[in-house]
Short mmCIF file of C-alpha atoms in Angstrom, two decimals:
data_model
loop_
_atom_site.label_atom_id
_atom_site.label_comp_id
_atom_site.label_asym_id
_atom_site.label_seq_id
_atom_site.Cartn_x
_atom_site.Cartn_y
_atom_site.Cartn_z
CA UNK A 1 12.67 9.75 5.15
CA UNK A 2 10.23 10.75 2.97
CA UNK A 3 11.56 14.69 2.14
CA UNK A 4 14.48 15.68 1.28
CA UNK A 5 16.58 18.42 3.38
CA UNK A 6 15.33 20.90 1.84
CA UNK A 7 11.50 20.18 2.49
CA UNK A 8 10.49 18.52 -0.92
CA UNK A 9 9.41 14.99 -1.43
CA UNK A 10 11.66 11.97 -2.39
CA UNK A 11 11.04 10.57 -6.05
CA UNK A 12 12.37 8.02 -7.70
CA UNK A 13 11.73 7.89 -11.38
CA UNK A 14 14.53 5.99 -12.66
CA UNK A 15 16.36 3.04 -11.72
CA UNK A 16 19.94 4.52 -11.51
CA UNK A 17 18.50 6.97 -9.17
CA UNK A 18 18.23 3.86 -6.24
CA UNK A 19 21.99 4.26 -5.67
CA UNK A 20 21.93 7.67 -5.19
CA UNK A 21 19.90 7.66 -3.18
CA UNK A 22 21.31 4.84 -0.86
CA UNK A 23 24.49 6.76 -0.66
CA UNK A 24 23.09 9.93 -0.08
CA UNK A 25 21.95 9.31 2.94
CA UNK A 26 23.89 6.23 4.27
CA UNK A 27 24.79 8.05 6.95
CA UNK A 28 20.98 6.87 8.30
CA UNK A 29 22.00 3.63 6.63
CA UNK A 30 18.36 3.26 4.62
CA UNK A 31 16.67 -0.05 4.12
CA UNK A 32 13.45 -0.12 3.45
CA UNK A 33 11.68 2.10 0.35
CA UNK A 34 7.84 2.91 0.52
CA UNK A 35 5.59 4.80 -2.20
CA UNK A 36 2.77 6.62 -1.58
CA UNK A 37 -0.97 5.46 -2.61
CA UNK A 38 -1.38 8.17 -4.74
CA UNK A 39 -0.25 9.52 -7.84
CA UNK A 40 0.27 13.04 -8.43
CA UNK A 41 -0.03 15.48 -11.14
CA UNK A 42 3.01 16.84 -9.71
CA UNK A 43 5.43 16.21 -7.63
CA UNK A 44 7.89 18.70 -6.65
CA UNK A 45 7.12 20.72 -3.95
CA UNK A 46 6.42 19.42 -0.20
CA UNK A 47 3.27 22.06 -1.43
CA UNK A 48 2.18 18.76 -4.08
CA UNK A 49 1.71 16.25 -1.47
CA UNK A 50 -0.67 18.64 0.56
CA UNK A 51 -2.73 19.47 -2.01
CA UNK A 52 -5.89 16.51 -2.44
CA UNK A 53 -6.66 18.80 -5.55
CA UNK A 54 -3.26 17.55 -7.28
CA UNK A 55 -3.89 13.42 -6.95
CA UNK A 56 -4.97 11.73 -10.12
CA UNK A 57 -5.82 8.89 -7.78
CA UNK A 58 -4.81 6.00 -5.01
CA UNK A 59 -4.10 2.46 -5.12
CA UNK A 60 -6.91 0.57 -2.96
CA UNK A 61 -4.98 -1.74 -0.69
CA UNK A 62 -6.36 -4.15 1.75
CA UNK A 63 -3.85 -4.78 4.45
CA UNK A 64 -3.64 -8.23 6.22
CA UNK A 65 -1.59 -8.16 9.38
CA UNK A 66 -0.44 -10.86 11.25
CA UNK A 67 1.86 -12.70 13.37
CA UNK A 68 4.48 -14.17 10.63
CA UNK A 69 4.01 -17.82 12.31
CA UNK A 70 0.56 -17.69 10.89
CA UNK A 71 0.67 -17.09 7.56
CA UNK A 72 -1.18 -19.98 6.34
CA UNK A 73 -4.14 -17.63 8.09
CA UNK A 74 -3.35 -14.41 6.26
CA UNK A 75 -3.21 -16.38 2.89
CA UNK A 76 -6.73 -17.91 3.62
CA UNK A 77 -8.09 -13.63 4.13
CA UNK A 78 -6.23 -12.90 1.30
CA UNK A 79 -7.83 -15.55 -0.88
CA UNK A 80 -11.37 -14.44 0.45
CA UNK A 81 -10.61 -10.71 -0.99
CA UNK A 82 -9.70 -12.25 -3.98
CA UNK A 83 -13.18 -13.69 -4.12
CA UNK A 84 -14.85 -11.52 -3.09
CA UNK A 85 -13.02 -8.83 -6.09
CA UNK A 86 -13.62 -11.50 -8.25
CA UNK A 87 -17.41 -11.75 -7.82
CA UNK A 88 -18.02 -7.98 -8.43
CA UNK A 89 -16.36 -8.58 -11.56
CA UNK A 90 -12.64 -8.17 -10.86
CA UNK A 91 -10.21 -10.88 -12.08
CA UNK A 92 -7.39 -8.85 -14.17
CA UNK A 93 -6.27 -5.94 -12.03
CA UNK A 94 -5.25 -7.24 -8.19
CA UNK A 95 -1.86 -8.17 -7.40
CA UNK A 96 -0.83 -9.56 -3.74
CA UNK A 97 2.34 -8.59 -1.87
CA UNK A 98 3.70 -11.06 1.17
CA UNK A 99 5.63 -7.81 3.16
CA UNK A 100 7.35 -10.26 5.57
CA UNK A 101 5.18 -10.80 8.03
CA UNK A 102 1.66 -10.22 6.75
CA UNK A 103 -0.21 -9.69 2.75
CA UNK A 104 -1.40 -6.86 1.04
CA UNK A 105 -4.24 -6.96 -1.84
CA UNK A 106 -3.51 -4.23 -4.15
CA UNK A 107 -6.24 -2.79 -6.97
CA UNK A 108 -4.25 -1.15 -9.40
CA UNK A 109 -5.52 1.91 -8.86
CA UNK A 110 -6.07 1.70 -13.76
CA UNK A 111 -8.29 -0.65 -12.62
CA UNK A 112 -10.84 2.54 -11.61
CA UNK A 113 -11.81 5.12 -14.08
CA UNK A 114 -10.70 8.77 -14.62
CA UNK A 115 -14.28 9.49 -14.91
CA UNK A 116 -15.45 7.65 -11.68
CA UNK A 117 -12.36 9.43 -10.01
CA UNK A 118 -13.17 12.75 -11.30
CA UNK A 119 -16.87 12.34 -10.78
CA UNK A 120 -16.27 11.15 -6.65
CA UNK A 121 -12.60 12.22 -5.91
CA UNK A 122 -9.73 9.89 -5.51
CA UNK A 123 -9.25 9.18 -1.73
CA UNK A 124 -13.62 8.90 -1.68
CA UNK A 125 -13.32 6.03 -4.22
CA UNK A 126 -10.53 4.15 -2.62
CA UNK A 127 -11.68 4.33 0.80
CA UNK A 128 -14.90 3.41 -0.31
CA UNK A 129 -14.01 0.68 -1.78
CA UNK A 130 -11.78 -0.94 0.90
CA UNK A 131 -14.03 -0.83 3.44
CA UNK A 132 -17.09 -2.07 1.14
CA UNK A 133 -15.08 -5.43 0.73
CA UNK A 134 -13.84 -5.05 4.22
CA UNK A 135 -17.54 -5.41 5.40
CA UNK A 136 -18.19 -8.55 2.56
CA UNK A 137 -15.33 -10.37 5.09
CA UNK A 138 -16.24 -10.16 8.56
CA UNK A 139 -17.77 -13.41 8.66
CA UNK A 140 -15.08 -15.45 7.33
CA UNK A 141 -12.27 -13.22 9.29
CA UNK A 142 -13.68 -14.41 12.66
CA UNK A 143 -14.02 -18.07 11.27
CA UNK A 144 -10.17 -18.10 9.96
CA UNK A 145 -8.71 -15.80 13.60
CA UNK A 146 -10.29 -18.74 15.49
CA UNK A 147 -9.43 -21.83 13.61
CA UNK A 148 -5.67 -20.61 13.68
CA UNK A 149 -6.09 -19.45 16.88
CA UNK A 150 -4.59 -16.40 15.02
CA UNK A 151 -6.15 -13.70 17.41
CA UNK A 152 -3.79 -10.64 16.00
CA UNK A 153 -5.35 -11.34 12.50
CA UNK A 154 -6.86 -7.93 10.97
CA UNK A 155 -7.52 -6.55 7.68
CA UNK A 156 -6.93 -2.47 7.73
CA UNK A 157 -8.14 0.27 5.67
CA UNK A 158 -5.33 1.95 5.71
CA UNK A 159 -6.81 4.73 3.04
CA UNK A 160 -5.73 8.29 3.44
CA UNK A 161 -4.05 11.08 2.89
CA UNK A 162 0.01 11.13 2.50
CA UNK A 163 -0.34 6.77 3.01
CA UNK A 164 2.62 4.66 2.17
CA UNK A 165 3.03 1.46 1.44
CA UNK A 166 5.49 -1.32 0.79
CA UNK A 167 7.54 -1.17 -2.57
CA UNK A 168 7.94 -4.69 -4.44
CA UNK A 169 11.49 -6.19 -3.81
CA UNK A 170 12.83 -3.51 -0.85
CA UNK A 171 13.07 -5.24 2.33
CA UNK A 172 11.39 -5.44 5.49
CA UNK A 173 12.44 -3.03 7.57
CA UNK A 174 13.50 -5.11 10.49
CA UNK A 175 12.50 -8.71 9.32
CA UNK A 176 15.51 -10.68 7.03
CA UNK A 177 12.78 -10.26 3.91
CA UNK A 178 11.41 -9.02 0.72
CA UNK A 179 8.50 -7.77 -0.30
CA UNK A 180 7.86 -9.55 -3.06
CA UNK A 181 4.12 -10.37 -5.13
CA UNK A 182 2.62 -13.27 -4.92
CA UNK A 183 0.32 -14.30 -7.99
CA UNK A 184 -3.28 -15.10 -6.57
CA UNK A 185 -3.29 -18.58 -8.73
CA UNK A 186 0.24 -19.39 -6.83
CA UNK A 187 -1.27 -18.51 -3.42
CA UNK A 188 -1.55 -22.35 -2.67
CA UNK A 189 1.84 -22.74 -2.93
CA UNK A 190 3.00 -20.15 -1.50
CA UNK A 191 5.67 -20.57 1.63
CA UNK A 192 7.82 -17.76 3.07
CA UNK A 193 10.82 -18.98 2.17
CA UNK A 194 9.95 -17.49 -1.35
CA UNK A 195 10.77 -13.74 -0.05
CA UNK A 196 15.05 -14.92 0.92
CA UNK A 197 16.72 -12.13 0.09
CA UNK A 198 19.26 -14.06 -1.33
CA UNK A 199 16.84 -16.37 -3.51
CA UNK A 200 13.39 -14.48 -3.69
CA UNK A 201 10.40 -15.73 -6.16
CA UNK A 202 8.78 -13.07 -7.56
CA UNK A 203 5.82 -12.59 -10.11
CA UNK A 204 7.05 -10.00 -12.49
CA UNK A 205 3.43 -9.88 -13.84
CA UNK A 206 2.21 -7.84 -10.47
CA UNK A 207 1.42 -4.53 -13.07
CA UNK A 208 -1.12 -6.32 -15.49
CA UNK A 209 -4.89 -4.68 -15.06
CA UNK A 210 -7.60 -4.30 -17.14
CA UNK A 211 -9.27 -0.57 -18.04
CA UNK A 212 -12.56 -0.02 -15.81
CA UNK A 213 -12.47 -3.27 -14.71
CA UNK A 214 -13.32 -1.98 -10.58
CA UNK A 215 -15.72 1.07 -12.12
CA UNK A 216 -18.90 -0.97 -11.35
CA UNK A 217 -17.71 -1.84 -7.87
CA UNK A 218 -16.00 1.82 -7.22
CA UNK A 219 -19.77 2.78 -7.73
CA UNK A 220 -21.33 0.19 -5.80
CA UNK A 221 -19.21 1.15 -2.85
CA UNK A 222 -19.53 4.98 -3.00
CA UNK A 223 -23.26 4.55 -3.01
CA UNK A 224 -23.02 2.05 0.60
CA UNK A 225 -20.22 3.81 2.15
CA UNK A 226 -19.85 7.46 1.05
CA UNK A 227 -16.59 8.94 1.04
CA UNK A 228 -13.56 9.19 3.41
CA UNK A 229 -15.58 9.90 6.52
CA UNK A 230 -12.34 11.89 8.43
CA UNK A 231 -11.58 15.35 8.81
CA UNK A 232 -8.89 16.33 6.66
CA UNK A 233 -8.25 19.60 8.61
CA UNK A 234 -4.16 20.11 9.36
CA UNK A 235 -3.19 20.13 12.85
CA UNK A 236 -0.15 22.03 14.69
CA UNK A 237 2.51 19.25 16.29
CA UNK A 238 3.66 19.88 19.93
CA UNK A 239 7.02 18.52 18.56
CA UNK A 240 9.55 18.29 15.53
CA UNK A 241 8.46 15.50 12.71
CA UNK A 242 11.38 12.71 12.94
CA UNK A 243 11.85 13.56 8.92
CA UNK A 244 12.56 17.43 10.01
CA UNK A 245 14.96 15.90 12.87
CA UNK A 246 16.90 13.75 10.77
CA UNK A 247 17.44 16.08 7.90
CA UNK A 248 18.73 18.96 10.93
CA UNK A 249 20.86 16.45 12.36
CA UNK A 250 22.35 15.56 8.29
CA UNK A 251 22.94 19.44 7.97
CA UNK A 252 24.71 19.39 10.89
CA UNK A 253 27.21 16.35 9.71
CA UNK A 254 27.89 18.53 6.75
CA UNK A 255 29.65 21.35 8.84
#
């Protein structure tokens, strides 16, 4: 569920609102909580989230997927993004997030300027940037998929419009764990086990980012890659969105 019955987009801004939330619609018995990759100016109206024109920006994300059983795999990609970030200047502002059964790399999205943003446009900066580091990898992607014999081993761009992600500490939506953030100097340590439910490790430190730090690289990448290369035109569904199905089939609990 991402809107509520009445069209308009779920927010949470404060921590007592969780709850609510949870028992407002337990008759779906919720789980899992995602965010989007952008931030808006507003948010309000289902009329916000279709409008590119009211983003301040997204949150670059590299996502590693996986077979759980090879983890020690996804780390290895994961450390190679960090690298790679880290030679075009970036050491401050990326957090990773073990989601249960693969990694994300986040760039807090701080990390990019207002001016770069306003000067290219949000989603063109973060897909850009993605898939600029994306192409940096290839090499030592193949090289880690083979030595673990880890042949479902990808990193996504998963940049675009209306994208959600994983929220620190919800759970998995079908696996028994957290999402929890991994520091990148803990990363060869890191085991599974850390994301128990009942006993998680976390790294409360997953916000820290430094101003600008990803402007240079933001730049770099818009000048290789150009912007978000789809078509951002609407399109009519032959059927009812599940979101529009549940929130009928709530309404008609309530009678």
């Amino acid at each position: 569920m991402r809107y509520d019955r009445e069209g308009n987009p779920l927010s949470i801004e404060e921590p007592y609102q969780i709850p609510e939330i949870l028992e407002r619609f337990s008759s779906i018995k919720p789980r899992s909580f995602y965010a989007t990759s952008a931030t808006y100016l507003r948010l309000s109206f289902k009329e916000d989230v279709e409008d590119e024109g009211n983003v301040m920006s997204y949150t670059p994300y590299w996502d590693i997927d996986n077979e759980a059983s090879k983890w020690k795999a996804t780390v290895e990609v994961v450390q190679v993004i960090l690298r790679v970030l880290e030679r075009e200047g970036i050491s401050n502002s990326a957090y990773v997030l073990w989601t249960g059964r693969g990694m994300h790399v986040n760039l807090h999205q701080k990390s990019i300027s207002m001016e770069v943003v306003r000067k290219y446009g949000a989603l063109n900066v973060a897909w850009a940037v993605v898939e600029y580091v994306r192409g940096k990898i290839i090499g030592n992607l193949q090289e880690i998929r083979e030595r673990h014999e880890a042949f479902r081993l990808r990193v996504d761009n998963e940049m675009k419009p209306k994208n959600l992600f994983s929220v620190p500490l919800s759970l998995h939506r079908s696996v028994n764990s957290a999402v929890i953030c991994v520091s990148p100097s803990d990363l060869d340590f890191f085991d599974p086990s850390w994301a128990n439910p009942n006993s998680f490790k976390h790294n409360k430190n997953w916000r820290s980012f430094h101003p600008g730090e990803a402007d240079y690289l933001a730049e770099k990448a818009i000048r290789i890659y150009g912007g978000y290369p789809y078509l951002r035109a609407r399109y009519r569904r032959k059927e009812p969105r599940v979101e529009d199905m549940i929130r009928k089939w709530l309404g008609d609990q309530d009678h």
